[in-house]
């Protein structure tokens, strides 16, 4: 497996780009890349040329997270302005505005069926679940606080929730916290199951394997990428190689590889059989906040694609083969 640089777009936004995801293809158009920036905008890009396909405004502070519905028809963006904006991808019409207290949204993801939007609740130490048919809040999953106060955790801020991921079967939800713990929930029962331990610094990004609903990957400021059996509560593997914080992780659609972005300015491709980095890409000149593999599907789409976004305001696109 390898990555080949296809295209980089400098100054894709006016400020740092903190978020990226792919909007799945529809019958009418191919998949699109969706990016969110501290310049308060959300932008859409064509899948192979990275030609601008639309700019969405509506936030009055930086955009920290974007999520795409599995249908490819709607998407959501979350901003430091305390709002989540849900919009129609093709018309940019606002479908709903979800209010969130300050610093309560750091990451969000639609469930595989598209019926629920899970929002990592920042300082509220919870994950909030929104019904996508009515846009009503249907559950708040509270992340348990650690037993016994840690000396450094006087304020309880250790349970600041940064990241969220759904298992491919939609039964489990994992969220990563500032203190390094990863909490796993049974969604149908709205029940906390257990914590996954091993990180000691913020867990900024999580992704489940697309081919094994038990396997969860995590990216942490401690510089390590972990691979867990999320049901057996065990650490399967720890991978290291980045020189600094690992800010983002995504799994390839074939389940054979993961990609990571780091504050060491690199993107790395990891072979999961070898559990080692097999390639390092140095396209960016600043922290890499997001990496995202394009989902399969769409007419005439054969080649795999990976996108990365950075504090340097650029987007890079790679061929994954």
mmCIF file of C-alpha atoms in Angstrom:
data_model
loop_
_atom_site.group_PDB
_atom_site.id
_atom_site.type_symbol
_atom_site.label_atom_id
_atom_site.label_comp_id
_atom_site.label_asym_id
_atom_site.label_seq_id
_atom_site.Cartn_x
_atom_site.Cartn_y
_atom_site.Cartn_z
ATOM 1 C CA UNK A 1 0.000 0.000 0.000
ATOM 2 C CA UNK A 2 1.201 3.479 -0.647
ATOM 3 C CA UNK A 3 0.246 7.118 -0.968
ATOM 4 C CA UNK A 4 1.128 9.286 -3.951
ATOM 5 C CA UNK A 5 0.694 13.044 -3.765
ATOM 6 C CA UNK A 6 -1.879 14.163 -6.345
ATOM 7 C CA UNK A 7 -2.574 17.802 -5.639
ATOM 8 C CA UNK A 8 -2.136 20.475 -2.992
ATOM 9 C CA UNK A 9 -4.204 23.641 -2.782
ATOM 10 C CA UNK A 10 -2.435 26.455 -0.890
ATOM 11 C CA UNK A 11 -4.598 29.085 0.798
ATOM 12 C CA UNK A 12 -7.682 26.889 0.436
ATOM 13 C CA UNK A 13 -9.095 28.920 3.334
ATOM 14 C CA UNK A 14 -8.107 32.285 4.796
ATOM 15 C CA UNK A 15 -7.186 30.755 8.171
ATOM 16 C CA UNK A 16 -6.185 27.399 9.673
ATOM 17 C CA UNK A 17 -8.222 24.407 8.468
ATOM 18 C CA UNK A 18 -9.247 22.308 11.462
ATOM 19 C CA UNK A 19 -11.755 19.872 10.003
ATOM 20 C CA UNK A 20 -12.313 17.714 6.937
ATOM 21 C CA UNK A 21 -14.649 14.924 5.910
ATOM 22 C CA UNK A 22 -15.995 13.404 2.698
ATOM 23 C CA UNK A 23 -19.620 13.850 1.681
ATOM 24 C CA UNK A 24 -20.660 10.534 0.100
ATOM 25 C CA UNK A 25 -21.582 10.449 -3.580
ATOM 26 C CA UNK A 26 -25.245 10.719 -4.616
ATOM 27 C CA UNK A 27 -26.893 9.646 -7.881
ATOM 28 C CA UNK A 28 -26.445 13.206 -9.125
ATOM 29 C CA UNK A 29 -22.818 13.912 -8.200
ATOM 30 C CA UNK A 30 -19.567 12.377 -6.984
ATOM 31 C CA UNK A 31 -18.302 12.498 -3.425
ATOM 32 C CA UNK A 32 -17.184 15.947 -2.271
ATOM 33 C CA UNK A 33 -14.563 16.997 0.262
ATOM 34 C CA UNK A 34 -15.964 19.194 3.040
ATOM 35 C CA UNK A 35 -13.564 21.430 5.017
ATOM 36 C CA UNK A 36 -14.070 23.738 7.981
ATOM 37 C CA UNK A 37 -11.775 26.579 8.977
ATOM 38 C CA UNK A 38 -11.103 29.192 11.620
ATOM 39 C CA UNK A 39 -12.055 31.700 8.881
ATOM 40 C CA UNK A 40 -15.714 30.866 9.830
ATOM 41 C CA UNK A 41 -16.484 29.149 6.514
ATOM 42 C CA UNK A 42 -17.215 25.633 5.346
ATOM 43 C CA UNK A 43 -16.088 24.779 1.815
ATOM 44 C CA UNK A 44 -16.838 21.990 -0.647
ATOM 45 C CA UNK A 45 -14.278 20.646 -3.131
ATOM 46 C CA UNK A 46 -14.483 18.354 -6.142
ATOM 47 C CA UNK A 47 -12.967 14.927 -5.450
ATOM 48 C CA UNK A 48 -10.050 14.763 -7.887
ATOM 49 C CA UNK A 49 -9.123 18.289 -8.907
ATOM 50 C CA UNK A 50 -9.912 19.989 -5.553
ATOM 51 C CA UNK A 51 -11.780 22.674 -7.473
ATOM 52 C CA UNK A 52 -14.025 24.776 -5.181
ATOM 53 C CA UNK A 53 -17.607 23.519 -5.366
ATOM 54 C CA UNK A 54 -19.170 25.905 -2.859
ATOM 55 C CA UNK A 55 -18.583 28.078 0.214
ATOM 56 C CA UNK A 56 -20.994 28.018 3.140
ATOM 57 C CA UNK A 57 -21.150 30.916 5.548
ATOM 58 C CA UNK A 58 -23.374 31.277 8.567
ATOM 59 C CA UNK A 59 -21.004 30.863 11.494
ATOM 60 C CA UNK A 60 -19.572 33.882 13.280
ATOM 61 C CA UNK A 61 -16.536 32.125 14.774
ATOM 62 C CA UNK A 62 -14.141 29.417 13.607
ATOM 63 C CA UNK A 63 -15.454 26.037 12.444
ATOM 64 C CA UNK A 64 -13.962 23.194 14.494
ATOM 65 C CA UNK A 65 -15.819 20.148 13.176
ATOM 66 C CA UNK A 66 -17.718 18.959 10.103
ATOM 67 C CA UNK A 67 -19.791 15.807 9.576
ATOM 68 C CA UNK A 68 -21.541 14.319 6.551
ATOM 69 C CA UNK A 69 -24.747 12.293 6.536
ATOM 70 C CA UNK A 70 -24.354 8.828 4.932
ATOM 71 C CA UNK A 71 -26.930 9.781 2.262
ATOM 72 C CA UNK A 72 -24.603 12.516 1.001
ATOM 73 C CA UNK A 73 -27.523 14.963 1.001
ATOM 74 C CA UNK A 74 -26.953 16.831 4.271
ATOM 75 C CA UNK A 75 -23.988 17.813 6.395
ATOM 76 C CA UNK A 76 -23.304 19.596 9.677
ATOM 77 C CA UNK A 77 -20.711 22.099 10.835
ATOM 78 C CA UNK A 78 -19.869 23.065 14.409
ATOM 79 C CA UNK A 79 -18.304 26.349 15.409
ATOM 80 C CA UNK A 80 -16.798 28.115 18.394
ATOM 81 C CA UNK A 81 -19.902 30.347 18.145
ATOM 82 C CA UNK A 82 -21.800 27.589 20.056
ATOM 83 C CA UNK A 83 -23.997 26.503 17.167
ATOM 84 C CA UNK A 84 -24.194 23.392 15.012
ATOM 85 C CA UNK A 85 -25.515 24.251 11.556
ATOM 86 C CA UNK A 86 -27.207 21.471 9.585
ATOM 87 C CA UNK A 87 -27.446 22.232 5.878
ATOM 88 C CA UNK A 88 -28.357 20.811 2.482
ATOM 89 C CA UNK A 89 -25.076 20.032 0.711
ATOM 90 C CA UNK A 90 -26.246 20.988 -2.786
ATOM 91 C CA UNK A 91 -28.297 24.115 -2.000
ATOM 92 C CA UNK A 92 -26.544 25.295 1.205
ATOM 93 C CA UNK A 93 -30.011 25.840 2.729
ATOM 94 C CA UNK A 94 -29.944 25.711 6.526
ATOM 95 C CA UNK A 95 -32.137 22.815 7.689
ATOM 96 C CA UNK A 96 -31.629 23.253 11.418
ATOM 97 C CA UNK A 97 -29.503 25.148 13.910
ATOM 98 C CA UNK A 98 -28.649 23.261 17.094
ATOM 99 C CA UNK A 99 -27.699 25.399 20.046
ATOM 100 C CA UNK A 100 -24.783 24.265 22.171
ATOM 101 C CA UNK A 101 -23.292 26.084 25.162
ATOM 102 C CA UNK A 102 -19.793 27.572 24.678
ATOM 103 C CA UNK A 103 -17.028 25.042 24.008
ATOM 104 C CA UNK A 104 -19.503 22.171 23.966
ATOM 105 C CA UNK A 105 -18.875 20.859 20.448
ATOM 106 C CA UNK A 106 -15.469 19.527 19.462
ATOM 107 C CA UNK A 107 -16.306 16.638 17.192
ATOM 108 C CA UNK A 108 -19.434 15.062 15.722
ATOM 109 C CA UNK A 109 -20.440 12.142 13.569
ATOM 110 C CA UNK A 110 -23.629 10.771 12.045
ATOM 111 C CA UNK A 111 -24.413 7.148 12.858
ATOM 112 C CA UNK A 112 -24.105 4.639 9.967
ATOM 113 C CA UNK A 113 -27.873 4.694 9.275
ATOM 114 C CA UNK A 114 -28.023 8.496 9.436
ATOM 115 C CA UNK A 115 -30.737 8.612 12.101
ATOM 116 C CA UNK A 116 -28.630 10.148 14.898
ATOM 117 C CA UNK A 117 -25.962 12.854 15.092
ATOM 118 C CA UNK A 118 -23.545 12.315 17.983
ATOM 119 C CA UNK A 119 -21.851 15.448 19.307
ATOM 120 C CA UNK A 120 -18.837 15.339 21.644
ATOM 121 C CA UNK A 121 -19.909 17.702 24.384
ATOM 122 C CA UNK A 122 -16.653 19.359 25.391
ATOM 123 C CA UNK A 123 -16.819 20.734 28.924
ATOM 124 C CA UNK A 124 -20.170 19.092 29.646
ATOM 125 C CA UNK A 125 -18.341 15.737 29.852
ATOM 126 C CA UNK A 126 -20.993 14.085 27.714
ATOM 127 C CA UNK A 127 -21.994 13.037 24.236
ATOM 128 C CA UNK A 128 -25.282 14.445 23.005
ATOM 129 C CA UNK A 129 -27.441 12.502 20.545
ATOM 130 C CA UNK A 130 -29.728 14.388 18.148
ATOM 131 C CA UNK A 131 -32.543 12.795 16.137
ATOM 132 C CA UNK A 132 -31.935 13.686 12.481
ATOM 133 C CA UNK A 133 -35.641 13.512 11.578
ATOM 134 C CA UNK A 134 -36.778 16.121 14.120
ATOM 135 C CA UNK A 135 -33.446 17.647 15.234
ATOM 136 C CA UNK A 136 -34.530 17.125 18.834
ATOM 137 C CA UNK A 137 -32.064 16.102 21.536
ATOM 138 C CA UNK A 138 -32.881 12.465 22.363
ATOM 139 C CA UNK A 139 -30.138 11.475 24.814
ATOM 140 C CA UNK A 140 -27.176 12.759 26.759
ATOM 141 C CA UNK A 141 -24.538 10.115 27.481
ATOM 142 C CA UNK A 142 -22.613 11.226 30.548
ATOM 143 C CA UNK A 143 -18.943 10.269 30.647
ATOM 144 C CA UNK A 144 -18.129 8.983 34.145
ATOM 145 C CA UNK A 145 -15.526 10.947 36.011
ATOM 146 C CA UNK A 146 -12.410 9.101 37.153
ATOM 147 C CA UNK A 147 -12.620 7.584 40.608
ATOM 148 C CA UNK A 148 -10.629 9.570 43.123
ATOM 149 C CA UNK A 149 -9.378 13.041 42.261
ATOM 150 C CA UNK A 150 -6.116 13.238 40.400
ATOM 151 C CA UNK A 151 -3.802 15.976 41.709
ATOM 152 C CA UNK A 152 -3.898 17.728 38.346
ATOM 153 C CA UNK A 153 -7.674 17.448 37.995
ATOM 154 C CA UNK A 154 -8.945 19.990 40.504
ATOM 155 C CA UNK A 155 -11.561 21.407 38.153
ATOM 156 C CA UNK A 156 -12.769 18.110 36.739
ATOM 157 C CA UNK A 157 -11.624 19.336 33.336
ATOM 158 C CA UNK A 158 -10.036 15.957 32.696
ATOM 159 C CA UNK A 159 -13.351 14.790 31.333
ATOM 160 C CA UNK A 160 -13.494 17.404 28.587
ATOM 161 C CA UNK A 161 -14.725 15.339 25.623
ATOM 162 C CA UNK A 162 -12.835 15.887 22.373
ATOM 163 C CA UNK A 163 -13.676 13.091 19.960
ATOM 164 C CA UNK A 164 -16.445 10.683 19.037
ATOM 165 C CA UNK A 165 -16.821 7.651 16.741
ATOM 166 C CA UNK A 166 -19.585 5.180 15.852
ATOM 167 C CA UNK A 167 -18.954 1.483 15.331
ATOM 168 C CA UNK A 168 -19.861 0.375 11.775
ATOM 169 C CA UNK A 169 -22.908 -1.536 13.082
ATOM 170 C CA UNK A 170 -24.147 1.555 14.950
ATOM 171 C CA UNK A 171 -24.378 -0.301 18.264
ATOM 172 C CA UNK A 172 -21.425 1.266 20.031
ATOM 173 C CA UNK A 173 -20.228 4.817 20.465
ATOM 174 C CA UNK A 174 -16.722 5.705 21.652
ATOM 175 C CA UNK A 175 -15.561 9.102 22.890
ATOM 176 C CA UNK A 176 -12.094 10.338 23.764
ATOM 177 C CA UNK A 177 -11.346 12.779 26.562
ATOM 178 C CA UNK A 178 -8.750 15.331 27.549
ATOM 179 C CA UNK A 179 -7.353 13.035 30.258
ATOM 180 C CA UNK A 180 -6.594 10.241 27.770
ATOM 181 C CA UNK A 181 -9.474 7.893 28.605
ATOM 182 C CA UNK A 182 -11.785 6.503 25.936
ATOM 183 C CA UNK A 183 -15.354 5.727 27.032
ATOM 184 C CA UNK A 184 -17.499 3.149 25.231
ATOM 185 C CA UNK A 185 -21.323 3.241 25.294
ATOM 186 C CA UNK A 186 -24.122 0.893 24.272
ATOM 187 C CA UNK A 187 -26.248 3.361 22.310
ATOM 188 C CA UNK A 188 -29.594 1.513 22.270
ATOM 189 C CA UNK A 189 -29.574 1.308 26.078
ATOM 190 C CA UNK A 190 -27.855 4.695 26.496
ATOM 191 C CA UNK A 191 -25.525 2.854 28.860
ATOM 192 C CA UNK A 192 -21.861 3.406 29.693
ATOM 193 C CA UNK A 193 -19.990 0.115 29.248
ATOM 194 C CA UNK A 194 -16.331 0.685 30.099
ATOM 195 C CA UNK A 195 -13.238 2.798 29.583
ATOM 196 C CA UNK A 196 -10.296 1.916 27.359
ATOM 197 C CA UNK A 197 -7.037 2.955 28.952
ATOM 198 C CA UNK A 198 -3.467 3.438 27.836
ATOM 199 C CA UNK A 199 -3.274 7.066 26.756
ATOM 200 C CA UNK A 200 -2.269 9.737 29.264
ATOM 201 C CA UNK A 201 -2.849 12.820 27.163
ATOM 202 C CA UNK A 202 -5.810 14.150 25.122
ATOM 203 C CA UNK A 203 -7.423 11.741 22.637
ATOM 204 C CA UNK A 204 -8.302 14.027 19.738
ATOM 205 C CA UNK A 205 -9.483 11.542 17.138
ATOM 206 C CA UNK A 206 -11.092 8.095 17.024
ATOM 207 C CA UNK A 207 -12.191 5.759 14.226
ATOM 208 C CA UNK A 208 -13.529 2.222 14.177
ATOM 209 C CA UNK A 209 -12.282 -0.303 11.637
ATOM 210 C CA UNK A 210 -14.749 -0.460 8.722
ATOM 211 C CA UNK A 211 -14.357 -4.252 8.577
ATOM 212 C CA UNK A 212 -14.362 -5.191 12.279
ATOM 213 C CA UNK A 213 -16.850 -3.430 14.543
ATOM 214 C CA UNK A 214 -14.798 -4.287 17.624
ATOM 215 C CA UNK A 215 -11.538 -2.646 16.536
ATOM 216 C CA UNK A 216 -11.053 1.022 17.463
ATOM 217 C CA UNK A 217 -8.120 3.291 16.596
ATOM 218 C CA UNK A 218 -7.179 6.336 18.667
ATOM 219 C CA UNK A 219 -4.866 9.314 18.120
ATOM 220 C CA UNK A 220 -3.414 11.108 21.131
ATOM 221 C CA UNK A 221 -1.209 14.025 22.126
ATOM 222 C CA UNK A 222 1.133 11.439 23.697
ATOM 223 C CA UNK A 223 2.391 10.753 20.155
ATOM 224 C CA UNK A 224 0.949 7.233 19.985
ATOM 225 C CA UNK A 225 -1.746 5.580 17.920
ATOM 226 C CA UNK A 226 -3.557 2.788 19.749
ATOM 227 C CA UNK A 227 -5.541 -0.147 18.406
ATOM 228 C CA UNK A 228 -8.128 -1.525 20.849
ATOM 229 C CA UNK A 229 -10.556 -4.394 21.075
ATOM 230 C CA UNK A 230 -13.357 -2.078 22.179
ATOM 231 C CA UNK A 231 -15.527 -4.898 23.538
ATOM 232 C CA UNK A 232 -12.806 -6.968 25.166
ATOM 233 C CA UNK A 233 -11.407 -3.757 26.691
ATOM 234 C CA UNK A 234 -7.890 -4.731 25.600
ATOM 235 C CA UNK A 235 -5.108 -2.821 23.878
ATOM 236 C CA UNK A 236 -4.214 -4.821 20.757
ATOM 237 C CA UNK A 237 -1.341 -2.650 19.628
ATOM 238 C CA UNK A 238 0.425 0.675 20.151
ATOM 239 C CA UNK A 239 2.082 2.358 17.193
ATOM 240 C CA UNK A 240 4.536 5.220 17.438
ATOM 241 C CA UNK A 241 6.578 7.227 14.974
ATOM 242 C CA UNK A 242 5.226 10.760 15.023
ATOM 243 C CA UNK A 243 7.530 13.301 16.659
ATOM 244 C CA UNK A 244 4.667 15.164 18.335
ATOM 245 C CA UNK A 245 0.908 15.136 19.027
ATOM 246 C CA UNK A 246 -1.218 12.894 16.809
ATOM 247 C CA UNK A 247 -4.226 15.069 15.963
ATOM 248 C CA UNK A 248 -6.235 12.914 13.576
ATOM 249 C CA UNK A 249 -6.722 9.311 12.462
ATOM 250 C CA UNK A 250 -8.846 7.668 9.773
ATOM 251 C CA UNK A 251 -9.162 4.101 8.505
ATOM 252 C CA UNK A 252 -8.951 3.141 4.844
ATOM 253 C CA UNK A 253 -12.169 1.679 3.375
ATOM 254 C CA UNK A 254 -10.440 -1.688 2.811
ATOM 255 C CA UNK A 255 -9.514 -1.837 6.509
ATOM 256 C CA UNK A 256 -5.868 -2.569 5.699
ATOM 257 C CA UNK A 257 -4.387 0.786 6.688
ATOM 258 C CA UNK A 258 -4.873 3.887 8.771
ATOM 259 C CA UNK A 259 -3.645 7.402 8.116
ATOM 260 C CA UNK A 260 -2.693 9.940 10.786
ATOM 261 C CA UNK A 261 -2.001 13.658 10.872
ATOM 262 C CA UNK A 262 0.251 15.224 13.467
ATOM 263 C CA UNK A 263 1.536 18.495 14.832
ATOM 264 C CA UNK A 264 4.945 17.292 13.539
ATOM 265 C CA UNK A 265 3.520 18.489 10.145
ATOM 266 C CA UNK A 266 3.430 15.022 8.586
ATOM 267 C CA UNK A 267 0.821 12.568 7.374
ATOM 268 C CA UNK A 268 1.668 8.926 7.983
ATOM 269 C CA UNK A 269 0.286 5.755 6.447
ATOM 270 C CA UNK A 270 0.305 2.685 8.723
ATOM 271 C CA UNK A 271 0.097 -0.942 7.603
ATOM 272 C CA UNK A 272 -2.139 -2.708 10.117
ATOM 273 C CA UNK A 273 -0.633 -6.140 9.480
ATOM 274 C CA UNK A 274 2.829 -4.798 10.253
ATOM 275 C CA UNK A 275 1.471 -2.301 12.806
ATOM 276 C CA UNK A 276 4.062 0.150 11.577
ATOM 277 C CA UNK A 277 4.269 3.343 9.559
ATOM 278 C CA UNK A 278 5.121 2.505 5.953
ATOM 279 C CA UNK A 279 5.125 6.029 4.554
ATOM 280 C CA UNK A 280 5.506 9.632 5.702
ATOM 281 C CA UNK A 281 4.185 12.532 3.631
ATOM 282 C CA UNK A 282 5.572 16.009 4.296
ATOM 283 C CA UNK A 283 3.335 18.187 2.115
ATOM 284 C CA UNK A 284 2.316 20.521 4.932
ATOM 285 C CA UNK A 285 4.326 23.252 6.654
ATOM 286 C CA UNK A 286 2.268 23.275 9.866
ATOM 287 C CA UNK A 287 0.128 21.021 12.085
ATOM 288 C CA UNK A 288 -2.086 18.513 10.255
ATOM 289 C CA UNK A 289 -5.522 18.684 11.914
ATOM 290 C CA UNK A 290 -7.452 16.335 9.680
ATOM 291 C CA UNK A 291 -7.015 13.246 7.512
ATOM 292 C CA UNK A 292 -9.929 11.627 5.675
ATOM 293 C CA UNK A 293 -10.206 8.685 3.288
ATOM 294 C CA UNK A 294 -12.833 9.014 0.586
ATOM 295 C CA UNK A 295 -15.649 6.482 1.037
ATOM 296 C CA UNK A 296 -16.177 3.960 -1.755
ATOM 297 C CA UNK A 297 -19.082 4.479 -4.140
ATOM 298 C CA UNK A 298 -20.103 6.758 -6.975
ATOM 299 C CA UNK A 299 -19.943 6.086 -10.695
ATOM 300 C CA UNK A 300 -16.569 5.435 -12.239
ATOM 301 C CA UNK A 301 -14.733 5.725 -8.907
ATOM 302 C CA UNK A 302 -11.962 3.190 -8.611
ATOM 303 C CA UNK A 303 -8.994 4.886 -7.053
ATOM 304 C CA UNK A 304 -8.674 5.423 -3.320
ATOM 305 C CA UNK A 305 -8.179 8.968 -2.101
ATOM 306 C CA UNK A 306 -6.918 10.516 1.113
ATOM 307 C CA UNK A 307 -7.181 14.211 1.972
ATOM 308 C CA UNK A 308 -5.323 16.150 4.657
ATOM 309 C CA UNK A 309 -5.831 19.670 6.051
ATOM 310 C CA UNK A 310 -3.555 21.848 8.092
ATOM 311 C CA UNK A 311 -2.895 25.010 10.055
ATOM 312 C CA UNK A 312 -0.940 26.113 6.959
ATOM 313 C CA UNK A 313 -4.369 26.747 5.260
ATOM 314 C CA UNK A 314 -3.732 24.121 2.591
ATOM 315 C CA UNK A 315 -5.441 20.910 1.498
ATOM 316 C CA UNK A 316 -3.472 17.970 0.119
ATOM 317 C CA UNK A 317 -4.949 15.085 -1.848
ATOM 318 C CA UNK A 318 -3.241 11.712 -2.204
ATOM 319 C CA UNK A 319 -3.847 8.594 -4.259
ATOM 320 C CA UNK A 320 -4.166 5.549 -1.988
ATOM 321 C CA UNK A 321 -3.382 2.226 -3.625
#
